[in-house]
Amino acid sequence: MLDRLFIRKKIEEFLLEDIGHQDITTDNLKTDKTVEAYLISKETGILAGIDISLIALEIIDPSVRITKHKKDGQRIKKGEKLATIKGSGKSILKSERVMLNILQRLSGIATNTSYYVEKIKGTGVKILDTRKTTPGFRAFEKYAVKVGGGYNHRFALFDMVMIKDNHIALVGSIKEAVEQIKSSLSPMVKIEVEVSSIRQFEEALSTDADIIMLDNMSIDEIKKAVEINKGKKPLEVSGNITTDNVRDYAQTGVDFISSGALIHSAKWLDISLKFK
């Protein structure tokens, strides 16, 4: 689970964006009615973000009572109640959109990730996400990948070296890029090199890089790289990965498969909030 202080700060920003200086509709209703409301799943999937989303309601009105019926990682079905909320109807309305946006988005990512994980079951390969995330929402989206059974790649530019094609173009070669970066960093920092051909792969293999990513390479090329590698370095595959072909890539003998589609192509899970 993410740090609660971090979550709260983020959700305060989301609420400020949505409410602004006032909820012009709700604030002009002349009622203080207390209601009972339900978060209800309208389709089958993997739940993610239930605790995160409900913080929006807690920020708006700490007196509202919440009973959760499901928890993150559980499979939910159409028509199931995810949570019961009792309290000010106005407070619930003010937090509704932010709550649902978080819950639908994260549950969609967890559900999408679970499809990929299920497809490669038994291969020993791990599914990774990428940095192709929504600005300002990365931590939540990467959390949802984990809930769906996937793993996180580097979080940002600061926590792992990834030498890509444009880095190589800047300095002239893979070898030179690895040597320059290696000389400046702690040996505890991992270095990954992205390659797109067998020639580049062989050059990367001769360096002190820790991991090699085979980017947009064919199944046959990947199999050849695995054969050349002979287990020397962990291998990652990326590029054009879908649920239809992910198992084919997993069976080549690589260690990791990364896909931005886990996050950027995830369909929101349909979840609604209804007053009793």
mmCIF file of C-alpha atoms in Angstrom:
data_model
loop_
_atom_site.group_PDB
_atom_site.id
_atom_site.type_symbol
_atom_site.label_atom_id
_atom_site.label_comp_id
_atom_site.label_asym_id
_atom_site.label_seq_id
_atom_site.Cartn_x
_atom_site.Cartn_y
_atom_site.Cartn_z
ATOM 1 C CA MET A 1 0.000 0.000 0.000
ATOM 2 C CA LEU A 2 1.168 3.540 -0.731
ATOM 3 C CA ASP A 3 2.126 5.949 2.041
ATOM 4 C CA ARG A 4 -1.045 7.445 3.522
ATOM 5 C CA LEU A 5 0.375 10.980 3.757
ATOM 6 C CA PHE A 6 1.349 10.857 0.070
ATOM 7 C CA ILE A 7 -2.115 9.581 -0.880
ATOM 8 C CA ARG A 8 -3.884 12.250 1.152
ATOM 9 C CA LYS A 9 -1.864 15.069 -0.416
ATOM 10 C CA LYS A 10 -2.583 13.791 -3.910
ATOM 11 C CA ILE A 11 -6.302 13.375 -3.277
ATOM 12 C CA GLU A 12 -6.520 16.859 -1.797
ATOM 13 C CA GLU A 13 -5.151 18.095 -5.142
ATOM 14 C CA PHE A 14 -7.724 16.014 -7.044
ATOM 15 C CA LEU A 15 -10.566 17.389 -4.904
ATOM 16 C CA LEU A 16 -9.362 20.954 -5.353
ATOM 17 C CA GLU A 17 -9.289 20.418 -9.114
ATOM 18 C CA ASP A 18 -12.847 19.024 -9.108
ATOM 19 C CA ILE A 19 -14.558 21.267 -6.542
ATOM 20 C CA GLY A 20 -12.614 24.501 -6.929
ATOM 21 C CA HIS A 21 -14.087 27.238 -4.719
ATOM 22 C CA GLN A 22 -17.450 25.444 -4.453
ATOM 23 C CA ASP A 23 -19.716 22.669 -5.712
ATOM 24 C CA ILE A 24 -22.211 25.033 -7.303
ATOM 25 C CA THR A 25 -24.905 22.346 -7.527
ATOM 26 C CA THR A 26 -24.657 20.600 -4.154
ATOM 27 C CA ASP A 27 -23.943 23.747 -2.143
ATOM 28 C CA ASN A 28 -27.217 25.284 -3.298
ATOM 29 C CA LEU A 29 -29.411 22.373 -2.249
ATOM 30 C CA LYS A 30 -31.310 23.301 0.924
ATOM 31 C CA THR A 31 -30.957 20.006 2.793
ATOM 32 C CA ASP A 32 -28.822 18.370 5.458
ATOM 33 C CA LYS A 33 -30.173 14.891 4.772
ATOM 34 C CA THR A 34 -28.220 11.848 5.961
ATOM 35 C CA VAL A 35 -28.225 8.990 3.455
ATOM 36 C CA GLU A 36 -27.027 5.453 2.912
ATOM 37 C CA ALA A 37 -25.142 4.897 -0.331
ATOM 38 C CA TYR A 38 -23.362 2.014 -2.015
ATOM 39 C CA LEU A 39 -20.359 1.588 -4.281
ATOM 40 C CA ILE A 40 -21.539 -1.050 -6.758
ATOM 41 C CA SER A 41 -19.626 -2.980 -9.412
ATOM 42 C CA LYS A 42 -21.324 -3.004 -12.804
ATOM 43 C CA GLU A 43 -18.962 -5.553 -14.351
ATOM 44 C CA THR A 44 -16.553 -8.339 -13.425
ATOM 45 C CA GLY A 45 -12.911 -7.544 -12.726
ATOM 46 C CA ILE A 46 -10.169 -7.108 -10.112
ATOM 47 C CA LEU A 47 -10.769 -4.475 -7.452
ATOM 48 C CA ALA A 48 -8.003 -1.937 -6.855
ATOM 49 C CA GLY A 49 -7.996 1.402 -5.046
ATOM 50 C CA ILE A 50 -10.875 0.911 -2.620
ATOM 51 C CA ASP A 51 -8.910 2.273 0.364
ATOM 52 C CA ILE A 52 -7.320 5.031 -1.710
ATOM 53 C CA SER A 53 -10.582 6.222 -3.232
ATOM 54 C CA LEU A 54 -12.445 6.406 0.078
ATOM 55 C CA ILE A 55 -9.855 8.835 1.475
ATOM 56 C CA ALA A 56 -11.531 11.448 -0.743
ATOM 57 C CA LEU A 57 -14.703 11.051 1.294
ATOM 58 C CA GLU A 58 -12.800 11.101 4.594
ATOM 59 C CA ILE A 59 -11.156 14.396 3.603
ATOM 60 C CA ILE A 60 -14.491 16.014 2.733
ATOM 61 C CA ASP A 61 -16.283 14.726 5.834
ATOM 62 C CA PRO A 62 -14.508 12.684 8.556
ATOM 63 C CA SER A 63 -17.867 11.941 10.214
ATOM 64 C CA VAL A 64 -19.109 9.772 7.329
ATOM 65 C CA ARG A 65 -19.165 6.049 8.227
ATOM 66 C CA ILE A 66 -17.750 3.559 5.727
ATOM 67 C CA THR A 67 -18.102 -0.222 5.679
ATOM 68 C CA LYS A 68 -15.971 -1.986 3.056
ATOM 69 C CA HIS A 69 -17.290 -5.289 1.718
ATOM 70 C CA LYS A 70 -14.413 -6.035 -0.655
ATOM 71 C CA LYS A 71 -10.659 -5.427 -0.609
ATOM 72 C CA ASP A 72 -8.016 -4.789 -3.234
ATOM 73 C CA GLY A 73 -7.003 -7.824 -5.255
ATOM 74 C CA GLN A 74 -10.358 -9.555 -4.958
ATOM 75 C CA ARG A 75 -12.351 -10.512 -8.045
ATOM 76 C CA ILE A 76 -15.628 -8.644 -8.096
ATOM 77 C CA LYS A 77 -18.781 -9.409 -10.064
ATOM 78 C CA LYS A 78 -21.514 -7.344 -11.655
ATOM 79 C CA GLY A 79 -24.027 -6.145 -9.056
ATOM 80 C CA GLU A 80 -21.790 -6.670 -6.005
ATOM 81 C CA LYS A 81 -21.640 -4.026 -3.287
ATOM 82 C CA LEU A 82 -18.070 -2.904 -2.688
ATOM 83 C CA ALA A 83 -18.765 -0.544 0.211
ATOM 84 C CA THR A 84 -21.622 0.985 2.189
ATOM 85 C CA ILE A 85 -21.430 4.683 3.065
ATOM 86 C CA LYS A 86 -23.604 6.424 5.668
ATOM 87 C CA GLY A 87 -23.542 10.147 6.257
ATOM 88 C CA SER A 88 -24.221 13.556 4.766
ATOM 89 C CA GLY A 89 -25.613 13.259 1.249
ATOM 90 C CA LYS A 90 -23.899 16.505 0.309
ATOM 91 C CA SER A 91 -20.499 15.237 1.461
ATOM 92 C CA ILE A 92 -20.902 12.044 -0.541
ATOM 93 C CA LEU A 93 -21.886 13.981 -3.671
ATOM 94 C CA LYS A 94 -18.871 16.288 -3.392
ATOM 95 C CA SER A 95 -16.415 13.391 -3.237
ATOM 96 C CA GLU A 96 -18.261 11.039 -5.638
ATOM 97 C CA ARG A 97 -16.456 11.849 -8.882
ATOM 98 C CA VAL A 98 -12.956 11.751 -7.434
ATOM 99 C CA MET A 99 -13.730 8.486 -5.616
ATOM 100 C CA LEU A 100 -15.099 6.829 -8.731
ATOM 101 C CA ASN A 101 -12.371 8.130 -11.045
ATOM 102 C CA ILE A 102 -9.711 6.566 -8.816
ATOM 103 C CA LEU A 103 -11.587 3.325 -8.226
ATOM 104 C CA GLN A 104 -12.588 2.767 -11.860
ATOM 105 C CA ARG A 105 -9.158 3.641 -13.244
ATOM 106 C CA LEU A 106 -7.151 1.503 -10.815
ATOM 107 C CA SER A 107 -9.539 -1.457 -11.006
ATOM 108 C CA GLY A 108 -9.312 -1.280 -14.798
ATOM 109 C CA ILE A 109 -5.498 -1.420 -14.682
ATOM 110 C CA ALA A 110 -5.499 -4.287 -12.176
ATOM 111 C CA THR A 111 -7.998 -6.195 -14.303
ATOM 112 C CA ASN A 112 -6.026 -5.601 -17.511
ATOM 113 C CA THR A 113 -2.775 -6.655 -15.826
ATOM 114 C CA SER A 114 -4.394 -9.850 -14.579
ATOM 115 C CA TYR A 115 -5.166 -10.863 -18.174
ATOM 116 C CA TYR A 116 -1.451 -10.695 -19.069
ATOM 117 C CA VAL A 117 -0.390 -12.489 -15.890
ATOM 118 C CA GLU A 118 -2.862 -15.300 -16.515
ATOM 119 C CA LYS A 119 -1.644 -15.738 -20.106
ATOM 120 C CA ILE A 120 1.972 -16.450 -19.030
ATOM 121 C CA LYS A 121 1.132 -18.574 -16.002
ATOM 122 C CA GLY A 122 3.644 -21.380 -15.489
ATOM 123 C CA THR A 123 6.441 -19.819 -17.562
ATOM 124 C CA GLY A 124 8.265 -18.164 -14.650
ATOM 125 C CA VAL A 125 8.386 -14.863 -16.557
ATOM 126 C CA LYS A 126 7.393 -11.647 -14.756
ATOM 127 C CA ILE A 127 5.172 -8.966 -16.298
ATOM 128 C CA LEU A 128 6.451 -5.404 -15.772
ATOM 129 C CA ASP A 129 4.893 -1.995 -16.301
ATOM 130 C CA THR A 130 6.672 1.054 -17.792
ATOM 131 C CA ARG A 131 6.856 4.829 -17.278
ATOM 132 C CA LYS A 132 4.003 5.324 -19.774
ATOM 133 C CA THR A 133 1.680 6.622 -17.086
ATOM 134 C CA THR A 134 -0.718 9.505 -16.484
ATOM 135 C CA PRO A 135 1.221 12.554 -15.194
ATOM 136 C CA GLY A 136 0.566 12.984 -11.488
ATOM 137 C CA PHE A 137 -1.080 9.579 -11.178
ATOM 138 C CA ARG A 138 1.916 7.268 -11.664
ATOM 139 C CA ALA A 139 2.187 5.939 -8.120
ATOM 140 C CA PHE A 140 -1.474 4.934 -8.100
ATOM 141 C CA GLU A 141 -1.292 3.300 -11.530
ATOM 142 C CA LYS A 142 1.819 1.325 -10.665
ATOM 143 C CA TYR A 143 0.149 0.225 -7.431
ATOM 144 C CA ALA A 144 -2.758 -1.117 -9.494
ATOM 145 C CA VAL A 145 -0.354 -3.154 -11.653
ATOM 146 C CA LYS A 146 0.913 -4.879 -8.495
ATOM 147 C CA VAL A 147 -2.651 -5.567 -7.339
ATOM 148 C CA GLY A 148 -3.277 -7.242 -10.705
ATOM 149 C CA GLY A 149 -0.301 -9.564 -10.260
ATOM 150 C CA GLY A 150 2.308 -7.627 -12.224
ATOM 151 C CA TYR A 151 5.579 -6.028 -11.124
ATOM 152 C CA ASN A 152 6.890 -2.481 -11.279
ATOM 153 C CA HIS A 153 9.766 -1.503 -13.544
ATOM 154 C CA ARG A 154 11.694 1.611 -12.482
ATOM 155 C CA PHE A 155 9.436 4.253 -10.977
ATOM 156 C CA ALA A 156 11.116 7.253 -12.560
ATOM 157 C CA LEU A 157 14.354 8.529 -14.092
ATOM 158 C CA PHE A 158 16.093 8.666 -10.717
ATOM 159 C CA ASP A 159 15.967 5.068 -9.477
ATOM 160 C CA MET A 160 17.499 2.984 -12.278
ATOM 161 C CA VAL A 161 19.634 3.563 -15.363
ATOM 162 C CA MET A 162 17.965 2.828 -18.705
ATOM 163 C CA ILE A 163 20.205 3.450 -21.708
ATOM 164 C CA LYS A 164 17.964 3.861 -24.758
ATOM 165 C CA ASP A 165 18.591 4.510 -28.449
ATOM 166 C CA ASN A 166 18.791 8.290 -28.098
ATOM 167 C CA HIS A 167 21.274 8.030 -25.215
ATOM 168 C CA ILE A 168 23.422 5.809 -27.419
ATOM 169 C CA ALA A 169 23.152 8.307 -30.271
ATOM 170 C CA LEU A 170 24.380 11.076 -27.943
ATOM 171 C CA VAL A 171 27.662 9.336 -27.083
ATOM 172 C CA GLY A 172 28.234 7.091 -30.110
ATOM 173 C CA SER A 173 28.026 3.534 -28.766
ATOM 174 C CA ILE A 174 26.518 1.265 -26.136
ATOM 175 C CA LYS A 175 29.944 0.536 -24.691
ATOM 176 C CA GLU A 176 30.749 4.219 -24.276
ATOM 177 C CA ALA A 177 27.359 4.980 -22.691
ATOM 178 C CA VAL A 178 27.723 2.163 -20.143
ATOM 179 C CA GLU A 179 31.299 3.122 -19.253
ATOM 180 C CA GLN A 180 30.478 6.815 -18.787
ATOM 181 C CA ILE A 181 27.507 6.126 -16.551
ATOM 182 C CA LYS A 182 29.225 3.311 -14.630
ATOM 183 C CA SER A 183 32.133 5.590 -13.729
ATOM 184 C CA SER A 184 29.785 8.121 -12.107
ATOM 185 C CA LEU A 185 27.438 5.892 -10.109
ATOM 186 C CA SER A 186 27.423 3.639 -7.081
ATOM 187 C CA PRO A 187 27.868 -0.026 -8.000
ATOM 188 C CA MET A 188 24.526 -0.626 -6.273
ATOM 189 C CA VAL A 189 22.661 1.142 -9.109
ATOM 190 C CA LYS A 190 21.424 -1.215 -11.813
ATOM 191 C CA ILE A 191 22.109 -0.416 -15.463
ATOM 192 C CA GLU A 192 19.793 -1.623 -18.204
ATOM 193 C CA VAL A 193 20.506 -1.266 -21.919
ATOM 194 C CA GLU A 194 17.849 -1.279 -24.617
ATOM 195 C CA VAL A 195 18.820 -2.931 -27.905
ATOM 196 C CA SER A 196 16.925 -3.529 -31.137
ATOM 197 C CA SER A 197 19.216 -5.919 -33.064
ATOM 198 C CA ILE A 198 21.465 -8.909 -32.484
ATOM 199 C CA ARG A 199 24.501 -6.744 -33.256
ATOM 200 C CA GLN A 200 23.534 -4.291 -30.516
ATOM 201 C CA PHE A 201 22.729 -7.164 -28.185
ATOM 202 C CA GLU A 202 26.216 -8.639 -28.579
ATOM 203 C CA GLU A 203 27.750 -5.224 -27.882
ATOM 204 C CA ALA A 204 25.609 -4.791 -24.742
ATOM 205 C CA LEU A 205 26.498 -8.297 -23.584
ATOM 206 C CA SER A 206 30.199 -7.372 -23.651
ATOM 207 C CA THR A 207 29.662 -4.434 -21.253
ATOM 208 C CA ASP A 208 29.067 -4.199 -17.491
ATOM 209 C CA ALA A 209 25.350 -3.627 -18.011
ATOM 210 C CA ASP A 210 23.191 -5.581 -15.547
ATOM 211 C CA ILE A 211 20.093 -6.152 -17.702
ATOM 212 C CA ILE A 212 19.448 -6.095 -21.452
ATOM 213 C CA MET A 213 16.095 -5.170 -22.956
ATOM 214 C CA LEU A 214 15.247 -6.628 -26.361
ATOM 215 C CA ASP A 215 13.044 -3.950 -27.865
ATOM 216 C CA ASN A 216 10.715 -4.624 -30.800
ATOM 217 C CA MET A 217 12.663 -7.722 -31.853
ATOM 218 C CA SER A 218 11.080 -10.729 -33.523
ATOM 219 C CA ILE A 219 10.495 -14.019 -31.740
ATOM 220 C CA ASP A 220 13.308 -15.625 -33.774
ATOM 221 C CA GLU A 221 15.727 -12.802 -32.898
ATOM 222 C CA ILE A 222 14.817 -13.078 -29.227
ATOM 223 C CA LYS A 223 15.422 -16.835 -29.253
ATOM 224 C CA LYS A 224 18.820 -16.231 -30.864
ATOM 225 C CA ALA A 225 19.689 -13.645 -28.192
ATOM 226 C CA VAL A 226 18.679 -16.071 -25.437
ATOM 227 C CA GLU A 227 20.959 -18.706 -26.992
ATOM 228 C CA ILE A 228 23.891 -16.285 -27.220
ATOM 229 C CA ASN A 229 23.287 -15.019 -23.698
ATOM 230 C CA LYS A 230 23.501 -18.474 -22.076
ATOM 231 C CA GLY A 231 22.110 -17.062 -18.841
ATOM 232 C CA LYS A 232 24.834 -14.422 -18.443
ATOM 233 C CA LYS A 233 22.472 -11.458 -17.966
ATOM 234 C CA PRO A 234 18.747 -11.119 -17.223
ATOM 235 C CA LEU A 235 16.795 -10.405 -20.412
ATOM 236 C CA GLU A 236 13.698 -8.273 -20.810
ATOM 237 C CA VAL A 237 11.413 -8.090 -23.841
ATOM 238 C CA SER A 238 9.336 -5.050 -24.768
ATOM 239 C CA GLY A 239 7.418 -3.672 -27.726
ATOM 240 C CA ASN A 240 4.073 -4.605 -29.303
ATOM 241 C CA ILE A 241 3.162 -6.987 -26.488
ATOM 242 C CA THR A 242 -0.505 -8.004 -26.414
ATOM 243 C CA THR A 243 -2.531 -10.622 -24.565
ATOM 244 C CA ASP A 244 -2.599 -12.574 -27.840
ATOM 245 C CA ASN A 245 1.192 -12.860 -28.203
ATOM 246 C CA VAL A 246 2.531 -12.446 -24.666
ATOM 247 C CA ARG A 247 2.811 -16.198 -24.049
ATOM 248 C CA ASP A 248 4.821 -16.653 -27.264
ATOM 249 C CA TYR A 249 7.345 -14.121 -25.971
ATOM 250 C CA ALA A 250 7.360 -15.679 -22.500
ATOM 251 C CA GLN A 251 8.259 -19.079 -23.961
ATOM 252 C CA THR A 252 11.455 -17.781 -25.622
ATOM 253 C CA GLY A 253 13.405 -18.068 -22.361
ATOM 254 C CA VAL A 254 13.545 -14.408 -21.291
ATOM 255 C CA ASP A 255 13.140 -13.279 -17.688
ATOM 256 C CA PHE A 256 10.844 -10.258 -17.969
ATOM 257 C CA ILE A 257 8.237 -8.819 -20.313
ATOM 258 C CA SER A 258 7.393 -5.125 -20.006
ATOM 259 C CA SER A 259 4.388 -3.440 -21.540
ATOM 260 C CA GLY A 260 3.060 0.083 -21.364
ATOM 261 C CA ALA A 261 -0.321 -1.317 -22.384
ATOM 262 C CA LEU A 262 -0.898 -2.605 -18.847
ATOM 263 C CA ILE A 263 -1.613 0.996 -17.916
ATOM 264 C CA HIS A 264 -2.180 3.140 -21.004
ATOM 265 C CA SER A 265 -4.567 0.716 -22.716
ATOM 266 C CA ALA A 266 -6.537 -0.375 -19.654
ATOM 267 C CA LYS A 267 -10.292 0.141 -19.883
ATOM 268 C CA TRP A 268 -11.873 1.660 -16.801
ATOM 269 C CA LEU A 269 -13.921 -0.837 -14.804
ATOM 270 C CA ASP A 270 -17.562 0.226 -14.563
ATOM 271 C CA ILE A 271 -18.355 1.081 -10.920
ATOM 272 C CA SER A 272 -21.126 3.361 -9.701
ATOM 273 C CA LEU A 273 -22.321 5.045 -6.526
ATOM 274 C CA LYS A 274 -26.023 4.830 -5.709
ATOM 275 C CA PHE A 275 -28.105 6.312 -2.909
ATOM 276 C CA LYS A 276 -30.492 3.912 -1.202
#
